[in-house]
Amino acid sequence: MIDKTLPLSEVTSKIESGMTVGIGGWGSRRKPMALVRELLRSDITDLTVVAFGGPDVGLLARAGKIRKLVYGFVSLDSIPLDPNFTRARERGEIPETSEYDEGMFVAGLKAGANRLSFQPIRAGLGSDVLMMNPDLKTVKSPYDDEEYVAVPGLRLDVSLIHLNRADAAGNGQYLGPDPYFDDLFAMAADTTIMSVEQVVSTADLTAKAPPQTLLVPRIFVNHVVETPGGAHFTLCEPDYGRDEAFQKAYAAAARSEDDWTAFESRFLSGDEAAYQAAVETFTNEGDTK
Amino acid sequence: MTAVTTTATRADVCVAAVSDAFKDSGEVLAHAVGIVPAIGVRLAKATHTPELALSDGEAFMMSEAPPLLKTAAAGGTPEAWVPFRSIFDIVASGRRHSMMGASQIDRHGNQNISSIGDWRQPKRQLIGVRGAPGNTVNHRVDYWVAKHSARIFVDSVDVISGVGNDRATGTAGRFHDLGVVVTNLAVFGYDESGLIKVSSIHPGVTPEELQEATGFEIDASDAPLTREPTPEELAIIEAEDPKGLRHKEVPE
């Protein structure tokens, strides 16, 4: 069997400044946060980020790593807005944005995955999405009088996704209620880096779960990173839910310069092991209160 | 059984108005953003529109809804798997009826949830257009505003997320269908020219109060009172929301 496992510390050797990076998950759900944290620790910058945004976008925006953001929304779910993202937008720190309707975003991903230059969709007609994306064109139907928005195919240099399990060959499995669009992100990318809670044998993938949980086939995966807690503080059901206390602390810290500096030095100044240890301390402190 | 005298609160009146908005929806997926809309669609399904399909807000259609604001993991009975990836196909199919929120709305029914000010560098960045552009060109859309104010009901919105009646021209108008706007003060519909008009005003609200809270001119002088829920409806509402979360969203 091909072994595609890669240590977390080597992930950023596969990513370069200026690349277009797709990030899987949805809002504050099953985000490849350990991979994002590696990006934060690196010198990589000038990224075009394509995501249904959550704290991945918030953190990268706060760190000044995003040159262009392609998104349908940015939300922490249980907290509607990510203050790091809103702050960056209100200060003009994200130089370029493509804000799409969610369905348009999916259409763009599908087109990218299919190597098509666009996919037609009704969404966007009549709305200011066309005003905010002046490059967007509409297309006339060759069959009748209909007109559609031609969403350009979103082709990605690298996709980062996080699943529950995988084998070393890169077959990825999700065990929660929703696949989000992680397989599409993988198919639309030249290189896919998939982090998982646990790497198991191929046979173990289907020992307790049905084969239809095998979401991402290895032909679309280049690297597999085993990183338990790799989606923290977003949810990764059924392995763990969202860490609401930590998310609250994240959002609160983002609202003040001093608090953010303290948050960064406490949680984001070391490696992933240091992060997980700091989170454990944070959680235990919460228990004693 | 002892007779309990229950009086409808403002929140209950709003829930009943939401329920009425779903009266002729048929067998479609009800999409409800907010506590009052979530209870309203449950009331609609329990009374006049049993064929309505409810969502758990996550990945399932529910024949029996989970506890309010909870997902299928907390209870209820799933009847179909509808993860986020299938929602946009359902939207495009037209088999959906949304009641969305609005950070701004104008007299044509254009809605904004994206940002306030110039979108290039907004004064306030909000959540983004989300599904509003797609919803409004594909299926019936209503709006829910819990805190009716002149900052929300404005002359013109900063970023048209949900398409209004004046913008629903050409192909964008084919399946465009704005229904009602339910707020904590009143219920609005649209007149023949597509402009917002008062359909009813909630008991206890004066036309002056309503005008003051609306950033453009409206005429509520002849508006009837919004109906109050029946005792049977109140019992259903109470059963769906035993903790009274609706009263936090719409205080008296």
Coordinates of N, CA, C and O in Angstrom, one line a residue, chain A residues 26 29 71-75 80-81 85-86 89-92 97 99-103 106 110 122-129 131-132 145-147 174 177-183 215 237, chain B residues 57-60 81-85 88-89 92 110 114-115 118-135 137-138 157-161 163 167 171-172 174-175:
Chain A
W26 N -17.4 23.6 7.5 CA -18.5 24.6 7.3 C -18.6 25.4 8.5 O -18.9 24.8 9.6
R29 N -17.4 24.0 12.0 CA -17.6 22.6 12.0 C -16.5 21.9 11.2 O -16.2 22.2 10.0
Y71 N -15.7 33.4 -0.4 CA -16.5 32.9 0.7 C -18.0 33.1 0.5 O -18.4 33.9 -0.3
G72 N -18.8 32.3 1.1 CA -20.3 32.4 1.1 C -20.7 33.1 2.4 O -21.7 33.8 2.5
F73 N -19.9 32.9 3.5 CA -20.2 33.5 4.8 C -19.0 33.2 5.7 O -18.1 32.3 5.3
V74 N -18.9 33.9 6.8 CA -17.9 33.5 7.8 C -18.7 33.6 9.1 O -19.2 34.6 9.5
S75 N -18.7 32.4 9.8 CA -19.5 32.4 11.0 C -18.9 31.3 12.0 O -18.3 30.4 11.6
P80 N -22.6 34.1 16.0 CA -22.9 34.4 14.6 C -21.7 34.9 13.8 O -21.5 34.5 12.7
L81 N -20.9 35.8 14.4 CA -19.9 36.4 13.6 C -18.5 36.1 14.2 O -18.4 36.0 15.5
F85 N -12.5 38.1 11.7 CA -12.9 38.3 10.3 C -13.5 39.7 10.2 O -13.1 40.5 9.3
T86 N -14.5 40.0 11.0 CA -15.2 41.3 10.9 C -14.2 42.5 11.1 O -14.2 43.5 10.3
R89 N -12.1 42.9 7.9 CA -12.9 43.5 6.8 C -13.1 45.0 7.1 O -12.9 45.8 6.2
E90 N -13.4 45.3 8.3 CA -13.7 46.7 8.6 C -12.5 47.6 8.6 O -12.5 48.8 8.4
R91 N -11.3 47.0 8.8 CA -10.0 47.7 8.7 C -9.4 47.6 7.3 O -8.3 48.1 7.0
G92 N -10.1 47.0 6.4 CA -9.6 46.8 5.0 C -8.4 46.0 4.9 O -7.5 46.1 4.0
T97 N -12.0 40.5 -2.1 CA -13.0 39.5 -1.6 C -13.9 39.1 -2.8 O -14.2 40.0 -3.7
E99 N -17.4 37.7 -2.4 CA -18.5 37.2 -1.6 C -19.6 36.6 -2.5 O -20.2 37.3 -3.3
Y100 N -19.8 35.3 -2.3 CA -20.8 34.6 -3.2 C -22.0 34.1 -2.3 O -21.9 33.9 -1.1
D101 N -23.1 33.9 -3.0 CA -24.2 33.1 -2.5 C -23.6 31.7 -2.2 O -22.8 31.2 -3.0
E102 N -24.1 31.0 -1.2 CA -23.6 29.7 -0.8 C -23.8 28.7 -2.0 O -22.9 27.9 -2.2
G103 N -24.9 28.8 -2.7 CA -25.1 27.9 -3.8 C -24.1 28.2 -4.9 O -23.7 27.2 -5.6
V106 N -20.8 26.6 -4.1 CA -20.8 25.2 -4.4 C -20.7 24.9 -5.9 O -20.0 24.0 -6.4
K110 N -17.9 22.8 -7.8 CA -18.3 21.6 -8.7 C -17.6 21.8 -10.0 O -17.0 20.9 -10.6
R122 N -28.9 29.9 -11.1 CA -29.9 31.0 -11.1 C -29.5 32.0 -10.0 O -29.7 33.2 -10.1
A123 N -28.9 31.5 -8.9 CA -28.6 32.3 -7.7 C -27.7 33.5 -8.1 O -26.8 33.3 -8.9
G124 N -27.9 34.6 -7.6 CA -27.1 35.8 -7.9 C -27.8 36.8 -8.7 O -27.5 38.0 -8.6
L125 N -28.7 36.3 -9.6 CA -29.4 37.2 -10.5 C -30.2 38.2 -9.7 O -30.9 37.8 -8.7
G126 N -30.1 39.5 -10.0 CA -30.9 40.5 -9.3 C -30.3 41.0 -8.0 O -30.7 42.0 -7.4
S127 N -29.2 40.3 -7.5 CA -28.6 40.6 -6.2 C -27.4 41.4 -6.4 O -26.8 41.5 -7.5
D128 N -26.8 42.0 -5.3 CA -25.6 42.7 -5.4 C -24.4 41.8 -5.4 O -23.2 42.3 -5.4
V129 N -24.5 40.5 -5.4 CA -23.4 39.7 -5.6 C -22.7 40.0 -7.0 O -21.5 40.1 -7.1
M131 N -22.7 43.0 -8.3 CA -22.0 44.3 -8.1 C -20.7 44.1 -7.3 O -19.7 44.7 -7.6
M132 N -20.7 43.2 -6.4 CA -19.5 43.0 -5.5 C -18.5 42.1 -6.3 O -17.3 42.0 -5.8
D145 N -34.9 31.1 -23.5 CA -34.6 32.5 -23.2 C -34.0 32.8 -21.8 O -33.9 33.9 -21.4
E146 N -33.7 31.7 -21.1 CA -33.1 31.8 -19.8 C -31.7 32.4 -19.8 O -30.9 32.2 -20.7
E147 N -31.4 33.1 -18.7 CA -30.1 33.7 -18.5 C -29.6 33.2 -17.1 O -30.5 33.2 -16.2
Y174 N -15.7 10.0 7.0 CA -16.4 10.9 8.0 C -17.5 10.1 8.7 O -18.1 9.2 8.1
P177 N -22.8 13.6 11.0 CA -24.0 13.6 10.2 C -23.9 14.3 8.8 O -24.7 14.1 7.9
D178 N -22.8 15.1 8.6 CA -22.8 15.9 7.4 C -21.4 15.8 6.7 O -20.4 16.0 7.4
P179 N -21.3 15.5 5.5 CA -20.0 15.5 4.8 C -19.4 16.9 4.5 O -18.3 17.0 4.1
Y180 N -20.3 17.9 4.6 CA -20.0 19.2 4.1 C -19.6 19.1 2.7 O -20.2 18.4 1.9
F181 N -18.5 19.7 2.2 CA -18.1 19.6 0.8 C -16.7 19.2 0.7 O -16.0 19.5 -0.3
D182 N -16.2 18.4 1.6 CA -14.8 18.1 1.7 C -14.3 17.3 0.5 O -13.2 17.4 0.0
D183 N -15.1 16.4 0.0 CA -14.7 15.6 -1.2 C -14.6 16.5 -2.4 O -13.7 16.4 -3.3
L215 N -15.8 8.9 2.4 CA -16.2 10.1 1.6 C -15.2 10.5 0.5 O -15.5 10.8 -0.6
E237 N -17.8 15.7 15.0 CA -18.6 14.6 15.5 C -18.3 13.3 14.8 O -18.0 13.3 13.6
Chain B
G57 N -32.2 21.7 11.2 CA -31.2 22.8 11.2 C -29.8 22.3 10.8 O -28.9 23.1 10.7
E58 N -29.7 21.0 10.7 CA -28.4 20.4 10.3 C -28.6 19.5 9.1 O -28.7 20.0 8.0
A59 N -28.6 18.2 9.3 CA -28.5 17.3 8.2 C -29.8 16.4 7.9 O -29.7 15.5 7.1
F60 N -30.9 16.7 8.7 CA -32.0 15.8 8.5 C -33.3 16.6 8.4 O -33.5 17.6 8.9
W81 N -32.3 12.3 4.8 CA -31.0 12.9 5.0 C -30.8 14.1 4.0 O -30.9 13.9 2.8
V82 N -30.7 15.2 4.6 CA -30.5 16.4 3.7 C -29.3 17.3 4.2 O -29.5 18.3 4.8
P83 N -28.1 16.7 4.0 CA -26.9 17.5 4.4 C -26.8 18.8 3.6 O -27.5 19.0 2.7
F84 N -25.9 19.7 4.0 CA -25.8 21.0 3.4 C -25.7 20.8 1.9 O -26.2 21.6 1.1
R85 N -25.0 19.8 1.4 CA -24.7 19.6 0.0 C -26.0 19.5 -0.8 O -26.1 19.8 -2.0
F88 N -28.8 23.0 -1.5 CA -28.8 24.0 -2.7 C -29.5 23.3 -3.9 O -30.1 24.1 -4.7
D89 N -29.5 22.0 -3.9 CA -30.3 21.3 -5.0 C -31.8 21.5 -4.6 O -32.6 21.7 -5.5
A92 N -32.8 25.0 -5.6 CA -33.0 25.2 -7.0 C -34.2 24.5 -7.6 O -34.8 24.8 -8.6
N110 N -36.1 44.4 -0.8 CA -34.7 44.0 -0.9 C -34.1 43.9 0.5 O -34.4 44.7 1.4
S114 N -25.4 41.1 4.5 CA -24.0 41.0 4.1 C -23.1 42.0 4.9 O -22.2 41.5 5.6
S115 N -23.3 43.3 4.7 CA -22.5 44.2 5.4 C -23.1 45.6 5.4 O -24.0 45.8 4.5
D118 N -20.0 50.7 2.7 CA -19.4 50.3 1.4 C -18.8 48.9 1.6 O -18.0 48.7 2.5
W119 N -19.3 48.0 0.7 CA -18.8 46.6 0.9 C -17.3 46.4 0.8 O -16.8 45.4 1.2
R120 N -16.6 47.4 0.1 CA -15.2 47.2 -0.1 C -14.5 47.3 1.3 O -13.5 46.7 1.6
Q121 N -15.0 48.2 2.1 CA -14.5 48.3 3.5 C -15.6 48.7 4.4 O -15.9 49.9 4.7
P122 N -16.4 47.7 4.7 CA -17.7 48.0 5.4 C -17.5 48.7 6.8 O -16.5 48.4 7.5
K123 N -18.5 49.5 7.1 CA -18.6 50.0 8.5 C -18.8 48.9 9.4 O -18.2 48.9 10.5
R124 N -19.7 48.0 9.1 CA -19.9 46.8 9.9 C -20.0 45.6 9.0 O -20.9 45.5 8.1
Q125 N -19.1 44.7 9.1 CA -19.1 43.4 8.4 C -20.1 42.5 9.0 O -20.0 42.3 10.2
L126 N -21.1 42.0 8.3 CA -22.1 41.1 8.8 C -21.7 39.7 8.3 O -20.5 39.5 7.9
I127 N -22.6 38.8 8.3 CA -22.3 37.4 8.0 C -22.0 37.0 6.6 O -21.3 36.1 6.2
G128 N -22.4 37.9 5.6 CA -22.3 37.6 4.2 C -23.6 37.3 3.6 O -24.6 37.1 4.4
V129 N -23.7 37.3 2.3 CA -25.1 37.1 1.7 C -25.7 35.8 2.0 O -26.9 35.6 1.8
R130 N -24.9 34.8 2.4 CA -25.3 33.4 2.7 C -26.2 32.9 1.5 O -25.8 33.0 0.4
G131 N -27.4 32.4 1.8 CA -28.2 31.8 0.7 C -29.2 32.7 0.2 O -30.1 32.3 -0.7
A132 N -29.3 34.0 0.6 CA -30.4 34.9 0.3 C -30.5 35.1 -1.2 O -31.6 35.1 -1.7
P133 N -29.4 35.3 -2.0 CA -29.6 35.5 -3.4 C -30.3 34.3 -4.1 O -31.2 34.5 -4.9
G134 N -29.8 33.1 -3.7 CA -30.4 31.9 -4.3 C -31.8 31.6 -3.9 O -32.7 31.2 -4.7
N135 N -32.1 31.8 -2.6 CA -33.4 31.6 -2.1 C -34.5 32.5 -2.8 O -35.5 32.0 -3.2
V137 N -34.5 33.9 -5.7 CA -34.8 33.7 -7.1 C -35.3 32.2 -7.4 O -35.5 31.9 -8.5
N138 N -35.5 31.5 -6.3 CA -35.9 30.1 -6.5 C -37.2 29.7 -5.8 O -37.9 28.8 -6.3
V157 N -31.1 49.5 0.9 CA -30.2 48.7 1.7 C -28.8 48.8 1.1 O -28.6 49.2 -0.1
D158 N -27.7 48.5 1.9 CA -26.4 48.7 1.4 C -25.9 47.6 0.5 O -25.1 47.9 -0.5
V159 N -26.3 46.4 0.7 CA -25.9 45.3 -0.2 C -27.1 44.4 -0.4 O -27.6 43.8 0.6
I160 N -27.6 44.4 -1.6 CA -28.8 43.5 -1.9 C -28.5 42.1 -1.8 O -27.8 41.5 -2.7
S161 N -28.8 41.4 -0.7 CA -28.6 40.0 -0.6 C -29.8 39.2 -1.1 O -29.7 38.4 -2.0
V163 N -33.3 39.4 -3.0 CA -33.7 40.2 -4.2 C -35.1 40.7 -3.9 O -36.0 40.0 -3.6
R167 N -36.1 44.4 -8.3 CA -35.0 43.8 -8.9 C -35.3 42.4 -9.6 O -34.4 41.9 -10.2
T171 N -35.0 36.9 -16.0 CA -34.9 35.5 -15.4 C -34.9 35.5 -13.9 O -35.4 34.5 -13.3
A172 N -34.5 36.6 -13.3 CA -34.4 36.6 -11.8 C -35.8 36.6 -11.2 O -36.0 36.4 -10.1
R174 N -38.5 34.8 -12.5 CA -39.3 33.7 -12.9 C -39.9 32.9 -11.7 O -41.1 32.6 -11.7
F175 N -39.1 32.7 -10.6 CA -39.6 32.0 -9.5 C -39.6 32.8 -8.2 O -39.7 32.3 -7.1

